[in-house]
Coordinates of C-alpha atoms and ligand atoms in Angstrom, one line a residue:
M119 CA 23.8 -63.8 -61.2
T120 CA 20.6 -65.4 -60.8
R121 CA 17.3 -64.6 -63.2
R122 CA 15.9 -62.9 -59.5
M123 CA 18.8 -60.5 -59.8
W124 CA 19.0 -59.9 -63.6
G125 CA 15.2 -58.8 -62.7
V126 CA 16.5 -56.5 -60.0
V127 CA 19.1 -54.8 -62.4
A128 CA 16.5 -54.1 -65.4
A129 CA 14.2 -52.7 -62.9
V130 CA 16.7 -50.6 -61.7
V131 CA 18.1 -49.3 -65.0
A132 CA 14.7 -48.6 -66.4
L133 CA 13.9 -46.7 -63.5
A134 CA 16.9 -45.0 -63.7
V135 CA 16.2 -43.5 -67.1
A136 CA 12.5 -43.2 -67.6
P137 CA 12.7 -39.5 -66.3
A138 CA 14.4 -38.9 -69.0
L139 CA 12.6 -40.4 -71.8
M140 CA 9.4 -39.1 -70.2
G141 CA 7.3 -35.9 -70.0
R142 CA 6.4 -33.9 -66.7
F143 CA 2.7 -36.3 -66.6
G144 CA 4.3 -39.4 -67.1
V145 CA 7.2 -38.5 -64.6
S146 CA 4.1 -37.7 -62.1
L147 CA 2.5 -40.4 -62.5
L148 CA 5.7 -42.5 -61.6
N149 CA 6.3 -40.3 -58.6
D150 CA 2.5 -41.1 -57.5
I151 CA 3.4 -45.0 -58.3
G152 CA 6.2 -44.9 -55.9
I153 CA 4.6 -43.4 -53.4
G154 CA 1.8 -46.1 -53.6
A155 CA 4.2 -48.6 -54.0
L156 CA 5.6 -47.8 -50.6
V157 CA 2.0 -48.3 -49.2
A158 CA 1.4 -51.5 -51.1
L159 CA 4.9 -53.2 -49.9
G160 CA 3.6 -52.7 -46.2
L161 CA 0.5 -54.4 -46.9
V162 CA 2.7 -57.2 -48.6
M163 CA 4.0 -57.6 -45.5
L164 CA 1.2 -57.4 -43.1
T165 CA -1.9 -58.8 -45.4
G166 CA 0.4 -61.0 -47.6
V167 CA 3.0 -62.4 -44.9
G168 CA 0.8 -61.9 -41.9
G169 CA -2.7 -62.6 -42.9
A170 CA -4.1 -59.7 -41.7
T171 CA -6.0 -57.4 -43.8
S172 CA -6.3 -53.7 -43.6
F173 CA -8.8 -51.4 -45.0
G174 CA -7.1 -48.3 -43.1
Q175 CA -3.6 -47.6 -44.4
A176 CA -4.3 -44.5 -45.9
A177 CA -5.2 -43.2 -42.5
F178 CA -1.2 -43.6 -41.6
V179 CA 0.0 -41.9 -44.9
G180 CA -2.7 -39.2 -44.0
I181 CA -1.1 -38.8 -40.2
A182 CA 2.5 -38.7 -41.6
A183 CA 1.3 -36.2 -44.6
Y184 CA -0.7 -33.7 -42.1
T185 CA 2.4 -33.6 -39.3
S186 CA 4.8 -32.9 -41.7
A187 CA 2.8 -30.1 -43.5
W188 CA 1.5 -28.7 -40.5
L189 CA 5.2 -28.7 -39.2
S190 CA 6.6 -27.4 -42.3
T191 CA 3.9 -24.6 -43.3
V192 CA 2.9 -23.4 -39.8
Q193 CA 5.8 -23.8 -38.2
G194 CA 8.3 -23.1 -40.6
W195 CA 10.3 -26.6 -39.6
S196 CA 12.6 -28.2 -42.7
P197 CA 10.5 -31.5 -44.1
W198 CA 13.8 -33.0 -42.8
L199 CA 12.9 -32.3 -39.2
G200 CA 8.9 -33.3 -40.1
L201 CA 9.9 -36.7 -41.1
P202 CA 11.4 -38.2 -37.8
L203 CA 8.1 -36.7 -36.3
A204 CA 5.4 -37.8 -39.0
L205 CA 7.1 -41.0 -38.4
L206 CA 7.0 -41.2 -34.6
L207 CA 3.7 -40.1 -34.7
T208 CA 2.5 -42.8 -37.3
G209 CA 4.0 -45.4 -35.4
V210 CA 2.8 -44.2 -32.1
A211 CA -0.9 -44.3 -33.6
A212 CA 0.0 -48.0 -35.1
L213 CA 1.1 -49.1 -31.8
A214 CA -1.9 -47.9 -30.1
I215 CA -4.6 -49.0 -32.4
G216 CA -2.7 -52.3 -33.3
A217 CA -2.3 -53.4 -29.5
L218 CA -6.2 -52.0 -29.1
T219 CA -7.4 -54.4 -32.2
L220 CA -5.1 -56.8 -33.4
R221 CA -6.2 -59.3 -30.7
L222 CA -9.8 -59.4 -32.8
G223 CA -9.9 -62.7 -34.5
G224 CA -11.4 -63.2 -38.0
H225 CA -13.7 -60.7 -39.8
F226 CA -13.4 -58.4 -37.0
L227 CA -9.8 -57.1 -37.6
P228 CA -10.3 -55.9 -41.3
L229 CA -13.7 -54.5 -40.1
S230 CA -12.0 -52.4 -37.2
T231 CA -9.6 -51.2 -39.6
I232 CA -12.7 -49.5 -41.7
A233 CA -13.6 -47.9 -38.6
W234 CA -10.7 -46.4 -37.5
G235 CA -9.4 -45.7 -41.1
L236 CA -13.1 -43.7 -41.4
S237 CA -12.7 -41.8 -38.0
I238 CA -8.8 -40.8 -38.2
A239 CA -9.8 -39.3 -42.2
L240 CA -12.9 -37.3 -40.8
L241 CA -10.7 -36.1 -37.8
F242 CA -8.6 -34.2 -40.5
G243 CA -11.6 -32.4 -42.0
N244 CA -12.5 -31.8 -38.5
I245 CA -9.8 -29.8 -37.0
E246 CA -9.1 -26.3 -37.4
A247 CA -5.6 -26.3 -37.1
L248 CA -5.3 -28.5 -40.5
G249 CA -7.5 -26.6 -42.2
R250 CA -10.5 -28.5 -42.1
H251 CA -11.7 -29.6 -45.7
T252 CA -9.7 -27.1 -47.3
G253 CA -6.5 -28.8 -46.1
I254 CA -3.0 -27.1 -46.2
S255 CA -1.7 -25.8 -48.9
N256 CA 1.8 -24.2 -50.1
V257 CA 3.5 -27.1 -48.2
P258 CA 7.4 -26.4 -49.1
P259 CA 9.3 -29.4 -51.5
I260 CA 11.9 -31.6 -49.8
A261 CA 15.3 -29.8 -50.5
L262 CA 18.3 -32.0 -50.5
F263 CA 21.6 -30.4 -49.9
G264 CA 20.8 -26.9 -51.0
V265 CA 18.5 -28.1 -54.3
S266 CA 15.1 -27.8 -54.0
L267 CA 13.4 -31.1 -55.2
S268 CA 9.8 -29.0 -56.5
D269 CA 10.2 -30.2 -59.8
P270 CA 8.9 -33.5 -60.2
R271 CA 11.8 -34.9 -62.2
A272 CA 13.9 -33.7 -59.0
V273 CA 12.0 -35.6 -56.3
Y274 CA 11.4 -38.8 -58.6
Y275 CA 14.9 -40.0 -57.9
L276 CA 14.2 -39.4 -53.8
I277 CA 10.9 -41.3 -54.1
W278 CA 12.8 -44.3 -55.9
L279 CA 15.7 -44.3 -53.9
L280 CA 13.9 -44.9 -50.6
V281 CA 11.2 -47.2 -52.6
G282 CA 14.4 -49.1 -53.2
L283 CA 15.4 -49.1 -49.7
A284 CA 12.1 -50.2 -48.6
V285 CA 12.0 -53.0 -50.8
L286 CA 15.5 -53.9 -49.5
F287 CA 14.8 -54.0 -45.9
C288 CA 11.5 -56.1 -46.2
H289 CA 13.5 -58.6 -47.8
N290 CA 16.0 -58.6 -45.4
V291 CA 13.4 -58.6 -42.6
L292 CA 11.6 -61.7 -44.4
Q293 CA 15.1 -63.8 -44.5
S294 CA 15.6 -63.1 -40.8
R295 CA 14.6 -64.5 -37.3
P296 CA 11.8 -61.7 -37.3
G297 CA 10.4 -62.6 -40.9
R298 CA 10.8 -66.3 -40.5
A299 CA 8.5 -65.7 -37.2
A300 CA 5.8 -63.4 -39.6
R301 CA 5.8 -66.3 -42.2
G302 CA 5.0 -68.5 -39.2
L303 CA 1.7 -66.7 -38.2
R304 CA -0.5 -68.3 -40.7
G305 CA 0.6 -71.8 -39.0
G306 CA -1.4 -70.2 -36.0
A307 CA -0.7 -68.7 -32.6
I308 CA 0.1 -72.2 -31.0
L309 CA 3.0 -72.9 -33.5
L310 CA 4.3 -69.7 -32.7
A311 CA 4.3 -70.1 -29.0
S312 CA 5.7 -73.7 -29.2
V313 CA 8.9 -72.1 -30.5
G314 CA 8.8 -69.7 -28.0
A315 CA 7.4 -66.7 -30.2
D316 CA 4.5 -64.6 -29.4
A317 CA 2.2 -64.2 -32.8
F318 CA 0.2 -61.0 -31.1
R319 CA 3.8 -59.2 -31.1
V320 CA 5.0 -60.7 -34.4
R321 CA 1.9 -59.0 -35.8
L322 CA 1.9 -56.1 -34.2
M323 CA 5.5 -55.5 -35.4
L324 CA 4.4 -55.9 -39.3
F325 CA 1.6 -53.9 -38.2
V326 CA 3.7 -50.6 -37.3
L327 CA 6.0 -51.7 -40.0
A328 CA 3.2 -51.2 -42.6
A329 CA 2.0 -48.0 -41.2
L330 CA 5.5 -46.7 -40.9
L331 CA 6.1 -47.3 -44.4
A332 CA 2.5 -45.9 -45.2
G333 CA 4.1 -42.7 -43.1
L334 CA 7.0 -42.4 -45.4
A335 CA 5.0 -42.5 -48.2
G336 CA 2.7 -40.1 -46.3
W337 CA 5.7 -37.3 -46.1
L338 CA 6.8 -38.0 -49.7
Y339 CA 2.9 -37.1 -50.5
A340 CA 2.8 -33.9 -48.7
H341 CA 6.0 -32.3 -50.1
A342 CA 5.6 -33.9 -53.7
N343 CA 1.8 -32.5 -54.0
R344 CA 2.6 -29.3 -51.8
F345 CA -1.0 -29.5 -50.7
V346 CA -2.8 -32.1 -48.3
S347 CA -6.5 -32.7 -47.8
P348 CA -8.8 -35.3 -46.1
A349 CA -9.9 -36.7 -49.5
P350 CA -6.7 -38.5 -50.2
F351 CA -6.4 -40.4 -47.2
D352 CA -9.7 -42.0 -47.0
V353 CA -11.2 -45.2 -46.7
R354 CA -11.6 -45.1 -50.6
A355 CA -8.1 -44.5 -50.8
S356 CA -7.2 -47.5 -48.2
I357 CA -9.2 -49.7 -50.7
E358 CA -6.8 -48.4 -53.7
Y359 CA -4.1 -49.4 -51.8
L360 CA -5.0 -52.9 -50.8
L361 CA -6.1 -53.2 -54.7
M362 CA -2.5 -52.2 -55.7
A363 CA -1.2 -54.8 -53.0
V364 CA -3.7 -57.6 -54.4
A365 CA -3.2 -56.9 -57.8
G366 CA 0.3 -56.9 -57.6
G367 CA 0.4 -60.2 -55.4
L368 CA 0.4 -60.3 -51.9
G369 CA 3.0 -63.1 -52.1
H370 CA 6.0 -61.2 -52.9
L371 CA 7.5 -57.7 -52.5
G372 CA 7.7 -56.8 -56.2
G373 CA 3.8 -57.0 -56.0
A374 CA 3.5 -54.0 -54.4
L375 CA 5.5 -52.2 -57.4
V376 CA 3.7 -53.7 -60.0
G377 CA 0.1 -53.4 -58.5
A378 CA 0.8 -49.5 -57.8
A379 CA 1.6 -49.0 -61.4
A380 CA -1.1 -51.4 -62.6
V381 CA -3.8 -49.6 -60.5
L382 CA -2.7 -45.9 -61.5
V383 CA -1.9 -46.3 -65.0
M384 CA -5.6 -48.3 -65.0
K385 CA -7.2 -45.4 -62.8
N386 CA -5.9 -42.9 -65.3
A387 CA -7.0 -44.6 -68.3
V388 CA -10.5 -45.1 -66.7
Q389 CA -10.5 -41.4 -66.1
D390 CA -9.8 -40.5 -69.5
V391 CA -12.3 -43.0 -70.9
L392 CA -15.1 -43.3 -68.8
P393 CA -16.2 -39.3 -69.3
I394 CA -16.4 -40.4 -73.1
F395 CA -19.8 -42.5 -72.0
T396 CA -21.2 -41.0 -69.0
S397 CA -21.2 -37.6 -67.1
A398 CA -21.3 -39.2 -63.4
G399 CA -17.5 -40.4 -64.1
G400 CA -16.6 -40.1 -60.3
R401 CA -19.2 -42.6 -59.5
F402 CA -18.6 -44.9 -62.4
E403 CA -15.3 -45.2 -61.4
A404 CA -15.5 -47.1 -58.1
V405 CA -17.6 -49.1 -59.5
V406 CA -15.5 -50.1 -62.4
F407 CA -12.7 -50.5 -59.4
A408 CA -14.8 -52.5 -57.6
L409 CA -15.5 -55.3 -60.6
L410 CA -11.8 -55.0 -61.1
F411 CA -11.4 -56.3 -57.7
I412 CA -13.8 -58.6 -57.9
L413 CA -12.2 -60.2 -61.2
L414 CA -9.2 -60.3 -59.4
L415 CA -9.9 -62.1 -56.7
H416 CA -11.8 -64.6 -58.6
H417 CA -9.0 -65.3 -61.1
A418 CA -5.9 -64.2 -60.3
R419 CA -5.3 -64.5 -56.5
G420 CA -2.1 -64.5 -56.9
G421 CA -2.0 -61.0 -58.6
V422 CA 0.3 -60.2 -61.4
M423 CA 3.5 -61.4 -59.7
G424 CA 1.9 -64.7 -58.5
W425 CA 1.6 -65.2 -62.3
V426 CA 4.7 -64.5 -63.3
M427 CA 6.6 -66.9 -60.9
R428 CA 4.2 -69.4 -62.0
W429 CA 5.5 -68.7 -65.4
T430 CA 9.1 -68.9 -64.1
H431 CA 8.6 -71.6 -62.2
K432 CA 9.6 -69.9 -59.5
R433 CA 8.7 -69.8 -55.4
M434 CA 7.2 -67.4 -53.3
A435 CA 9.8 -67.9 -50.5
P436 CA 13.0 -65.7 -50.9
A437 CA 16.2 -67.2 -52.2
P438 CA 18.2 -68.9 -49.5
V439 CA 20.6 -67.3 -47.7
S440 CA 24.2 -67.9 -48.8
L441 CA 25.4 -70.5 -45.9
S442 CA 28.7 -70.3 -44.1
P443 CA 27.9 -72.8 -41.2
A444 CA 31.6 -73.7 -40.6
Q445 CA 32.4 -70.3 -39.7
A446 CA 29.5 -69.6 -37.2
A447 CA 30.3 -70.1 -33.4
P448 CA 27.9 -72.5 -32.6
L449 CA 24.4 -71.4 -30.8
P450 CA 24.7 -71.2 -26.8
R451 CA 23.2 -74.1 -25.4
R452 CA 21.4 -75.1 -22.0
T453 CA 23.1 -76.6 -19.1
L454 CA 21.0 -80.0 -19.0
P455 CA 19.7 -80.9 -15.5
V456 CA 21.5 -83.9 -14.0
R457 CA 20.7 -87.4 -14.5
G458 CA 17.6 -88.6 -12.5
E459 CA 16.7 -85.2 -11.0
R460 CA 13.0 -84.5 -11.2
L461 CA 12.0 -82.8 -14.3
L462 CA 8.6 -82.4 -15.1
A463 CA 5.7 -83.5 -12.1
V464 CA 2.3 -83.2 -13.0
H465 CA -0.2 -83.2 -10.0
N466 CA -4.0 -83.8 -10.1
A467 CA -4.4 -82.4 -13.7
V468 CA -8.1 -81.9 -15.2
K469 CA -9.2 -80.9 -18.2
R470 CA -13.0 -80.3 -18.7
F471 CA -14.3 -79.8 -22.1
G472 CA -17.9 -78.6 -21.1
G473 CA -19.3 -81.8 -19.8
L474 CA -16.4 -84.3 -21.1
V475 CA -13.8 -85.0 -18.6
A476 CA -10.8 -85.1 -21.2
V477 CA -8.2 -85.6 -18.3
N478 CA -9.5 -86.5 -14.8
D479 CA -7.0 -86.3 -12.0
V480 CA -3.8 -87.8 -13.8
S481 CA -0.6 -87.1 -11.9
F482 CA 2.9 -88.7 -12.9
E483 CA 6.8 -88.1 -12.6
V484 CA 9.3 -87.5 -15.5
R485 CA 13.1 -87.8 -14.4
A486 CA 16.0 -86.2 -16.3
G487 CA 17.3 -88.5 -19.1
E488 CA 14.4 -91.0 -19.5
I489 CA 12.1 -91.6 -22.0
V490 CA 8.6 -92.2 -21.0
G491 CA 6.3 -93.5 -23.0
L492 CA 2.4 -92.0 -22.9
I493 CA -0.1 -94.8 -24.3
G494 CA -3.9 -95.4 -24.3
P495 CA -6.4 -96.1 -26.4
N496 CA -7.7 -93.0 -28.9
G497 CA -9.8 -90.3 -27.1
A498 CA -7.9 -91.5 -23.6
G499 CA -6.5 -88.0 -23.2
K500 CA -2.8 -88.3 -24.1
S501 CA -2.9 -85.3 -26.4
T502 CA -4.5 -83.0 -24.1
M503 CA -2.6 -84.2 -21.1
F504 CA 0.6 -82.9 -23.5
N505 CA -1.5 -79.6 -24.3
L506 CA -1.9 -79.3 -20.4
L507 CA 2.1 -79.7 -19.3
T508 CA 3.1 -77.9 -22.1
G509 CA 0.8 -74.7 -21.9
T510 CA -0.8 -74.9 -24.9
A511 CA -4.3 -75.2 -23.2
P512 CA -5.4 -74.3 -19.8
M513 CA -6.0 -76.7 -17.1
T514 CA -9.2 -76.6 -15.2
S515 CA -7.4 -78.0 -12.1
G516 CA -4.1 -79.4 -10.9
R517 CA -0.3 -78.4 -10.8
V518 CA 2.4 -79.0 -13.1
E519 CA 6.2 -78.2 -12.1
F520 CA 9.0 -77.8 -14.7
L521 CA 12.6 -77.7 -13.5
G522 CA 11.7 -77.5 -9.7
Q523 CA 9.3 -74.5 -10.7
D524 CA 5.5 -74.2 -10.8
I525 CA 4.4 -73.4 -14.6
T526 CA 0.9 -73.7 -13.9
G527 CA -0.7 -71.2 -16.1
V528 CA 2.7 -70.0 -17.6
A529 CA 2.1 -68.8 -21.1
Q530 CA 3.2 -71.6 -23.7
R531 CA 5.6 -69.8 -25.1
R532 CA 7.4 -69.2 -22.0
V533 CA 7.0 -73.0 -21.2
A534 CA 9.1 -73.2 -24.4
N535 CA 11.6 -70.8 -23.5
R536 CA 12.1 -72.5 -20.8
G537 CA 13.2 -75.5 -22.5
M538 CA 10.2 -77.6 -23.3
A539 CA 10.1 -77.9 -26.8
R540 CA 6.8 -80.0 -28.6
T541 CA 5.7 -81.5 -31.9
F542 CA 1.9 -82.0 -32.3
Q543 CA 0.1 -85.1 -33.3
H544 CA -1.5 -82.7 -36.4
V545 CA 1.3 -81.5 -37.8
K546 CA 2.0 -77.7 -37.8
L547 CA 4.6 -76.6 -40.4
R548 CA 4.5 -73.9 -42.7
P549 CA 4.2 -75.6 -46.1
N550 CA 5.8 -73.0 -48.2
M551 CA 8.5 -72.4 -46.2
N552 CA 11.7 -74.5 -46.9
L553 CA 12.9 -77.0 -44.6
L554 CA 15.6 -75.2 -43.5
D555 CA 13.2 -72.2 -42.3
N556 CA 11.1 -74.4 -40.8
V557 CA 13.8 -75.7 -38.4
A558 CA 14.9 -72.3 -38.0
L559 CA 11.8 -71.1 -36.5
G560 CA 12.7 -73.5 -33.8
A561 CA 15.5 -71.4 -32.8
H562 CA 13.8 -68.4 -32.4
G563 CA 13.2 -68.5 -28.8
R564 CA 17.2 -68.9 -28.2
T565 CA 18.4 -65.8 -30.3
R566 CA 17.1 -62.1 -29.9
S567 CA 17.6 -60.0 -33.4
G568 CA 14.9 -57.7 -34.2
V569 CA 13.3 -56.2 -37.0
L570 CA 15.4 -53.5 -37.6
A571 CA 18.5 -55.0 -36.4
A572 CA 17.3 -57.9 -39.4
G573 CA 16.1 -55.1 -41.8
L574 CA 20.0 -53.5 -41.9
R575 CA 21.6 -56.5 -42.0
L576 CA 23.1 -56.2 -38.8
D577 CA 21.8 -59.6 -37.2
R578 CA 24.0 -61.8 -40.2
R579 CA 26.4 -63.1 -37.2
E580 CA 23.7 -64.7 -35.5
E581 CA 21.6 -65.6 -38.4
A582 CA 24.4 -67.8 -39.4
Q583 CA 24.4 -69.4 -36.2
I584 CA 21.0 -70.4 -36.6
M585 CA 21.3 -71.8 -39.8
A586 CA 24.2 -73.8 -38.5
E587 CA 22.3 -75.1 -36.2
S588 CA 19.4 -75.7 -38.5
L589 CA 21.5 -77.4 -40.8
A590 CA 22.6 -79.6 -37.9
Q591 CA 19.2 -80.6 -36.8
L592 CA 18.2 -81.4 -40.5
E593 CA 21.5 -83.9 -40.7
R594 CA 20.2 -85.4 -37.7
I595 CA 17.0 -86.7 -39.6
G596 CA 18.4 -86.7 -42.5
L597 CA 17.2 -84.5 -44.5
R598 CA 20.0 -81.8 -44.9
E599 CA 20.2 -82.6 -48.6
R600 CA 16.6 -81.2 -49.1
A601 CA 16.9 -78.2 -47.0
H602 CA 16.0 -75.9 -49.8
E603 CA 12.8 -77.6 -50.6
L604 CA 9.1 -76.9 -49.2
A605 CA 8.0 -78.3 -46.3
G606 CA 4.8 -78.9 -47.8
S607 CA 6.2 -81.2 -50.5
L608 CA 7.0 -83.8 -47.8
P609 CA 5.0 -86.8 -46.7
L610 CA 3.1 -86.5 -43.9
G611 CA 5.7 -89.0 -41.7
T612 CA 8.5 -87.1 -42.6
Q613 CA 6.9 -83.7 -42.0
R614 CA 6.7 -85.1 -38.2
L615 CA 10.5 -85.6 -38.3
L616 CA 10.8 -82.0 -39.4
E617 CA 8.8 -81.0 -36.5
I618 CA 11.6 -83.0 -34.1
A619 CA 14.2 -81.1 -35.8
R620 CA 12.6 -78.0 -35.5
A621 CA 11.7 -78.8 -31.6
L622 CA 15.4 -79.7 -31.4
A623 CA 16.4 -76.5 -32.7
G624 CA 15.2 -74.8 -29.7
D625 CA 17.9 -77.0 -27.7
P626 CA 15.0 -78.6 -25.3
V627 CA 15.9 -80.2 -21.7
L628 CA 12.4 -81.9 -22.3
L629 CA 11.0 -82.9 -25.7
V630 CA 7.3 -83.7 -26.0
L631 CA 6.4 -85.7 -28.9
D632 CA 3.0 -87.0 -30.0
E633 CA 2.9 -89.6 -32.2
P634 CA 5.9 -88.8 -34.1
A635 CA 6.0 -92.6 -35.8
A636 CA 2.8 -92.4 -37.4
G637 CA 3.0 -92.7 -40.9
L638 CA 6.6 -93.6 -41.1
R639 CA 7.7 -96.8 -42.6
R640 CA 9.7 -99.1 -40.7
Q641 CA 13.2 -98.2 -41.8
E642 CA 12.3 -94.5 -40.9
K643 CA 10.9 -95.9 -37.5
Q644 CA 14.1 -97.7 -36.4
A645 CA 16.0 -94.5 -37.6
L646 CA 13.8 -92.5 -35.4
A647 CA 14.2 -94.9 -32.6
D648 CA 17.9 -94.8 -33.1
L649 CA 18.0 -90.8 -33.0
L650 CA 15.9 -90.7 -29.5
R651 CA 18.1 -93.4 -28.0
K652 CA 20.7 -90.8 -28.9
L653 CA 19.2 -87.5 -27.7
R654 CA 18.4 -89.7 -24.5
A655 CA 22.3 -90.8 -24.5
D656 CA 23.2 -87.1 -24.7
G657 CA 20.7 -86.1 -21.3
V658 CA 17.6 -85.0 -23.3
T659 CA 14.7 -86.0 -21.8
I660 CA 11.5 -87.3 -23.8
L661 CA 8.2 -87.7 -23.1
I662 CA 6.4 -89.4 -26.1
V663 CA 2.9 -90.6 -27.2
E664 CA 3.1 -93.4 -29.9
H665 CA 0.6 -95.9 -30.9
D666 CA 2.8 -98.6 -32.2
M667 CA 3.5 -100.9 -29.2
D668 CA 6.7 -102.7 -30.7
F669 CA 8.0 -99.0 -31.1
V670 CA 7.3 -97.8 -27.8
M671 CA 7.8 -101.1 -25.5
K672 CA 11.6 -101.3 -27.2
L673 CA 12.3 -97.5 -26.7
V674 CA 11.2 -96.5 -23.1
D675 CA 12.3 -96.4 -19.6
R676 CA 8.7 -96.1 -18.0
L677 CA 5.2 -95.9 -19.2
V678 CA 2.1 -94.0 -18.1
V679 CA -1.1 -95.9 -19.2
M680 CA -4.4 -93.7 -19.6
N681 CA -7.8 -94.8 -20.8
F682 CA -10.9 -92.6 -20.6
G683 CA -9.1 -89.7 -19.1
S684 CA -7.6 -91.0 -16.1
K685 CA -4.5 -92.8 -15.5
L686 CA -4.7 -96.7 -15.5
V687 CA -1.3 -98.0 -14.5
E688 CA 2.3 -96.6 -14.6
G689 CA 5.4 -98.9 -14.6
V690 CA 8.2 -100.3 -16.8
P691 CA 6.9 -101.9 -20.3
A692 CA 7.3 -105.6 -19.1
A693 CA 5.0 -104.8 -16.4
V694 CA 2.5 -102.7 -18.3
R695 CA 2.3 -105.0 -21.0
A696 CA 1.4 -107.8 -18.3
D697 CA -1.0 -105.8 -16.8
P698 CA -4.8 -106.9 -16.9
M699 CA -6.4 -103.5 -16.7
V700 CA -4.4 -102.4 -19.5
Q701 CA -5.2 -105.4 -21.7
A702 CA -8.7 -105.1 -20.8
A703 CA -8.7 -100.9 -22.2
Y704 CA -6.8 -102.0 -25.4
L705 CA -9.3 -105.2 -25.8
G706 CA -12.0 -102.8 -24.9
A707 CA -13.4 -105.8 -22.5
A708 CA -14.6 -105.7 -19.0
V709 CA -11.4 -106.3 -16.6
E710 CA -10.8 -110.1 -16.9
P711 CA -8.6 -112.4 -15.2
A712 CA -5.1 -111.9 -16.8
P713 CA -4.6 -113.9 -20.4
A714 CA -0.7 -115.0 -20.3
A715 CA 1.6 -112.3 -21.0
A716 CA 3.0 -113.9 -24.1
D717 CA -0.6 -114.2 -25.7
A718 CA -1.5 -110.5 -24.7
A719 CA 1.5 -108.8 -26.4
P720 CA 0.8 -109.3 -30.1
A721 CA -2.9 -108.6 -29.7
L722 CA -1.9 -105.2 -28.2
A723 CA 0.1 -104.6 -30.8
T724 CA -2.1 -105.5 -33.7
E725 CA -4.7 -103.2 -31.9
N726 CA -2.8 -100.2 -31.7
G727 CA -1.1 -100.7 -35.3
A728 CA -4.8 -99.7 -36.7
A729 CA -5.1 -97.3 -34.0
G730 CA -2.3 -95.2 -35.1
R731 CA -3.6 -95.2 -38.5
Ligands
ADP203 P1 -5.9 -88.7 -27.6 O1 -4.7 -88.1 -27.8 O2 -5.4 -89.9 -26.3 O3 -6.4 -89.8 -28.6 P2 -7.4 -86.6 -27.1 O4 -6.2 -85.9 -25.7 O5 -7.0 -86.2 -28.5 O6 -7.1 -87.9 -26.7 O7 -9.0 -86.3 -26.3 C1 -9.3 -86.7 -25.3 C2 -11.2 -86.3 -25.5 O8 -11.1 -84.9 -25.5 C3 -11.6 -87.2 -26.6 O9 -13.0 -87.6 -26.3 C4 -12.0 -85.5 -27.5 O10 -13.0 -85.5 -28.5 C5 -12.0 -84.5 -26.4 N1 -11.1 -83.2 -26.9 C6 -10.1 -82.8 -27.2 N2 -9.7 -81.8 -27.5 C7 -10.8 -81.0 -27.3 C8 -11.7 -79.6 -27.5 N3 -10.7 -78.9 -27.8 N4 -13.2 -79.6 -27.1 C9 -13.6 -80.5 -26.9 N5 -13.4 -82.0 -26.9 C10 -12.2 -82.4 -27.1
MG204 MG1 -3.7 -88.1 -29.4

């Protein structure tokens, strides 16, 4: 057994015997901790994994609590019927709020959570049927197999069973296709789109998941406390939940439990101690908590679990899945177009950034099975051209055709899913995910499993296929042995190779590579050239920007040269090398009569060798 598993077993045993060793007050506190942990768990997923901060989770707790309280008290329904309806309403509310606010960037998203958190809490206090500020009392307890769970000791086991299942669910999700996409969110929307995923939908998924966990907590809260009123669901409560997640550690699922315990135990202590010093206890409590929050953010960003993990030399990333690639049937592959067929056509592409014309009326074609190089001095517009043809950035004017279809204005994610995979000049990897997960992200668009399937481990067959595919791609770039290391530990040049493996995991028809050899050593470059030739032999088409002329000239079938945003010339390497305009562009001189080709070549290589760095 791993150390992690021992930890889990110890926690389960401790939780199982705890009620026997504690008084009624202690058990009630543990119940509150369990309920708080559910909300904090959602925040670990939403904020810790997804990077979206919410100051409004208590509103979701409230929606579910009020729904089930009202249904069971006023309508006389069983709490067990209240649960699905409470979750449904919470989920729908989260979908609506998320759809409206999750596209907001920067600080606007957290600010908006305060806004809706406040308004929902206000709503509870103003609806006649919900008892306004007095709330709803005499909420019935949950009954299980005819046994009423009105005693804190009885409901304790239900609460902690649900906490355990929720942690397991989230743990499974993190090790799956949707979980990798969620962990990829911090790499930015462009990274996700390049593997065929939609960052907005991934964030919405996390938002709804977090809301449903808060909803589950709300249901338990209503029936364990037997009473609901607006105060426990206001923004102050939301901040307390966020404090739990931060104190426990946003980087770890266990942080939710540890944080809930730490905050609630501390809150109790503060409530016991403060009255000794001041009579204005309530107000000072908020001040004490705010101070603690600030101290935490300054001195222990990783929270308690971050500290524990460092101490035990462990990493945040979930333990690697057991791999059985031998049994996995390979993922289905695309049929590649016939060699020589027109694969990509760029017509009169223009891109303006304000007054600057980065790409100026460029047209060219790529045929299936070729390697085409796009070269030109720094700032010539090559990367911008790549952004235009992959759909990463919109064109000012012009047209792109891919596989016989017009893809002008088509979202990057859809272009990727049609078989165009790319790498980036400025590497976009998730440094704290391991190599294997980074590559597996590339297979996102080829696979289907969603959160529910992943959480319930119904995705294991597909997951094994993804892992087998990813390992095979890692093998191709010679990094299979390091599959479980963190991507951030690789040198920059090798990270570029990892991006290629990720692109290949998408089973591309066209591979678009922006300076893949930059930062590689001589032998590594050689290995990369061999890999690209092998891919060409397998029928993959490649479009490549590269500054190392020696590398490019030996590799490509055709070259397109750009300078100051315009296409200068196009042709086979030897012809391009001999072209006086190309030499002039590279040497920065005015167009002069062509020097002998043999003399020009070395100059070209050195000039761009330097520029590549
Ligand atoms: P290359 O990849 O050939 O070195 P780029 O395509 O990166 O060149 O850049 C072409 C020109 O466009 C440069 O002058 C660069 O400063 C400018 N440029 C690129 N991206 C942007 C942007 N997002 N906003 C403004 N200018 C840009
Ligand atoms: Mg560039």
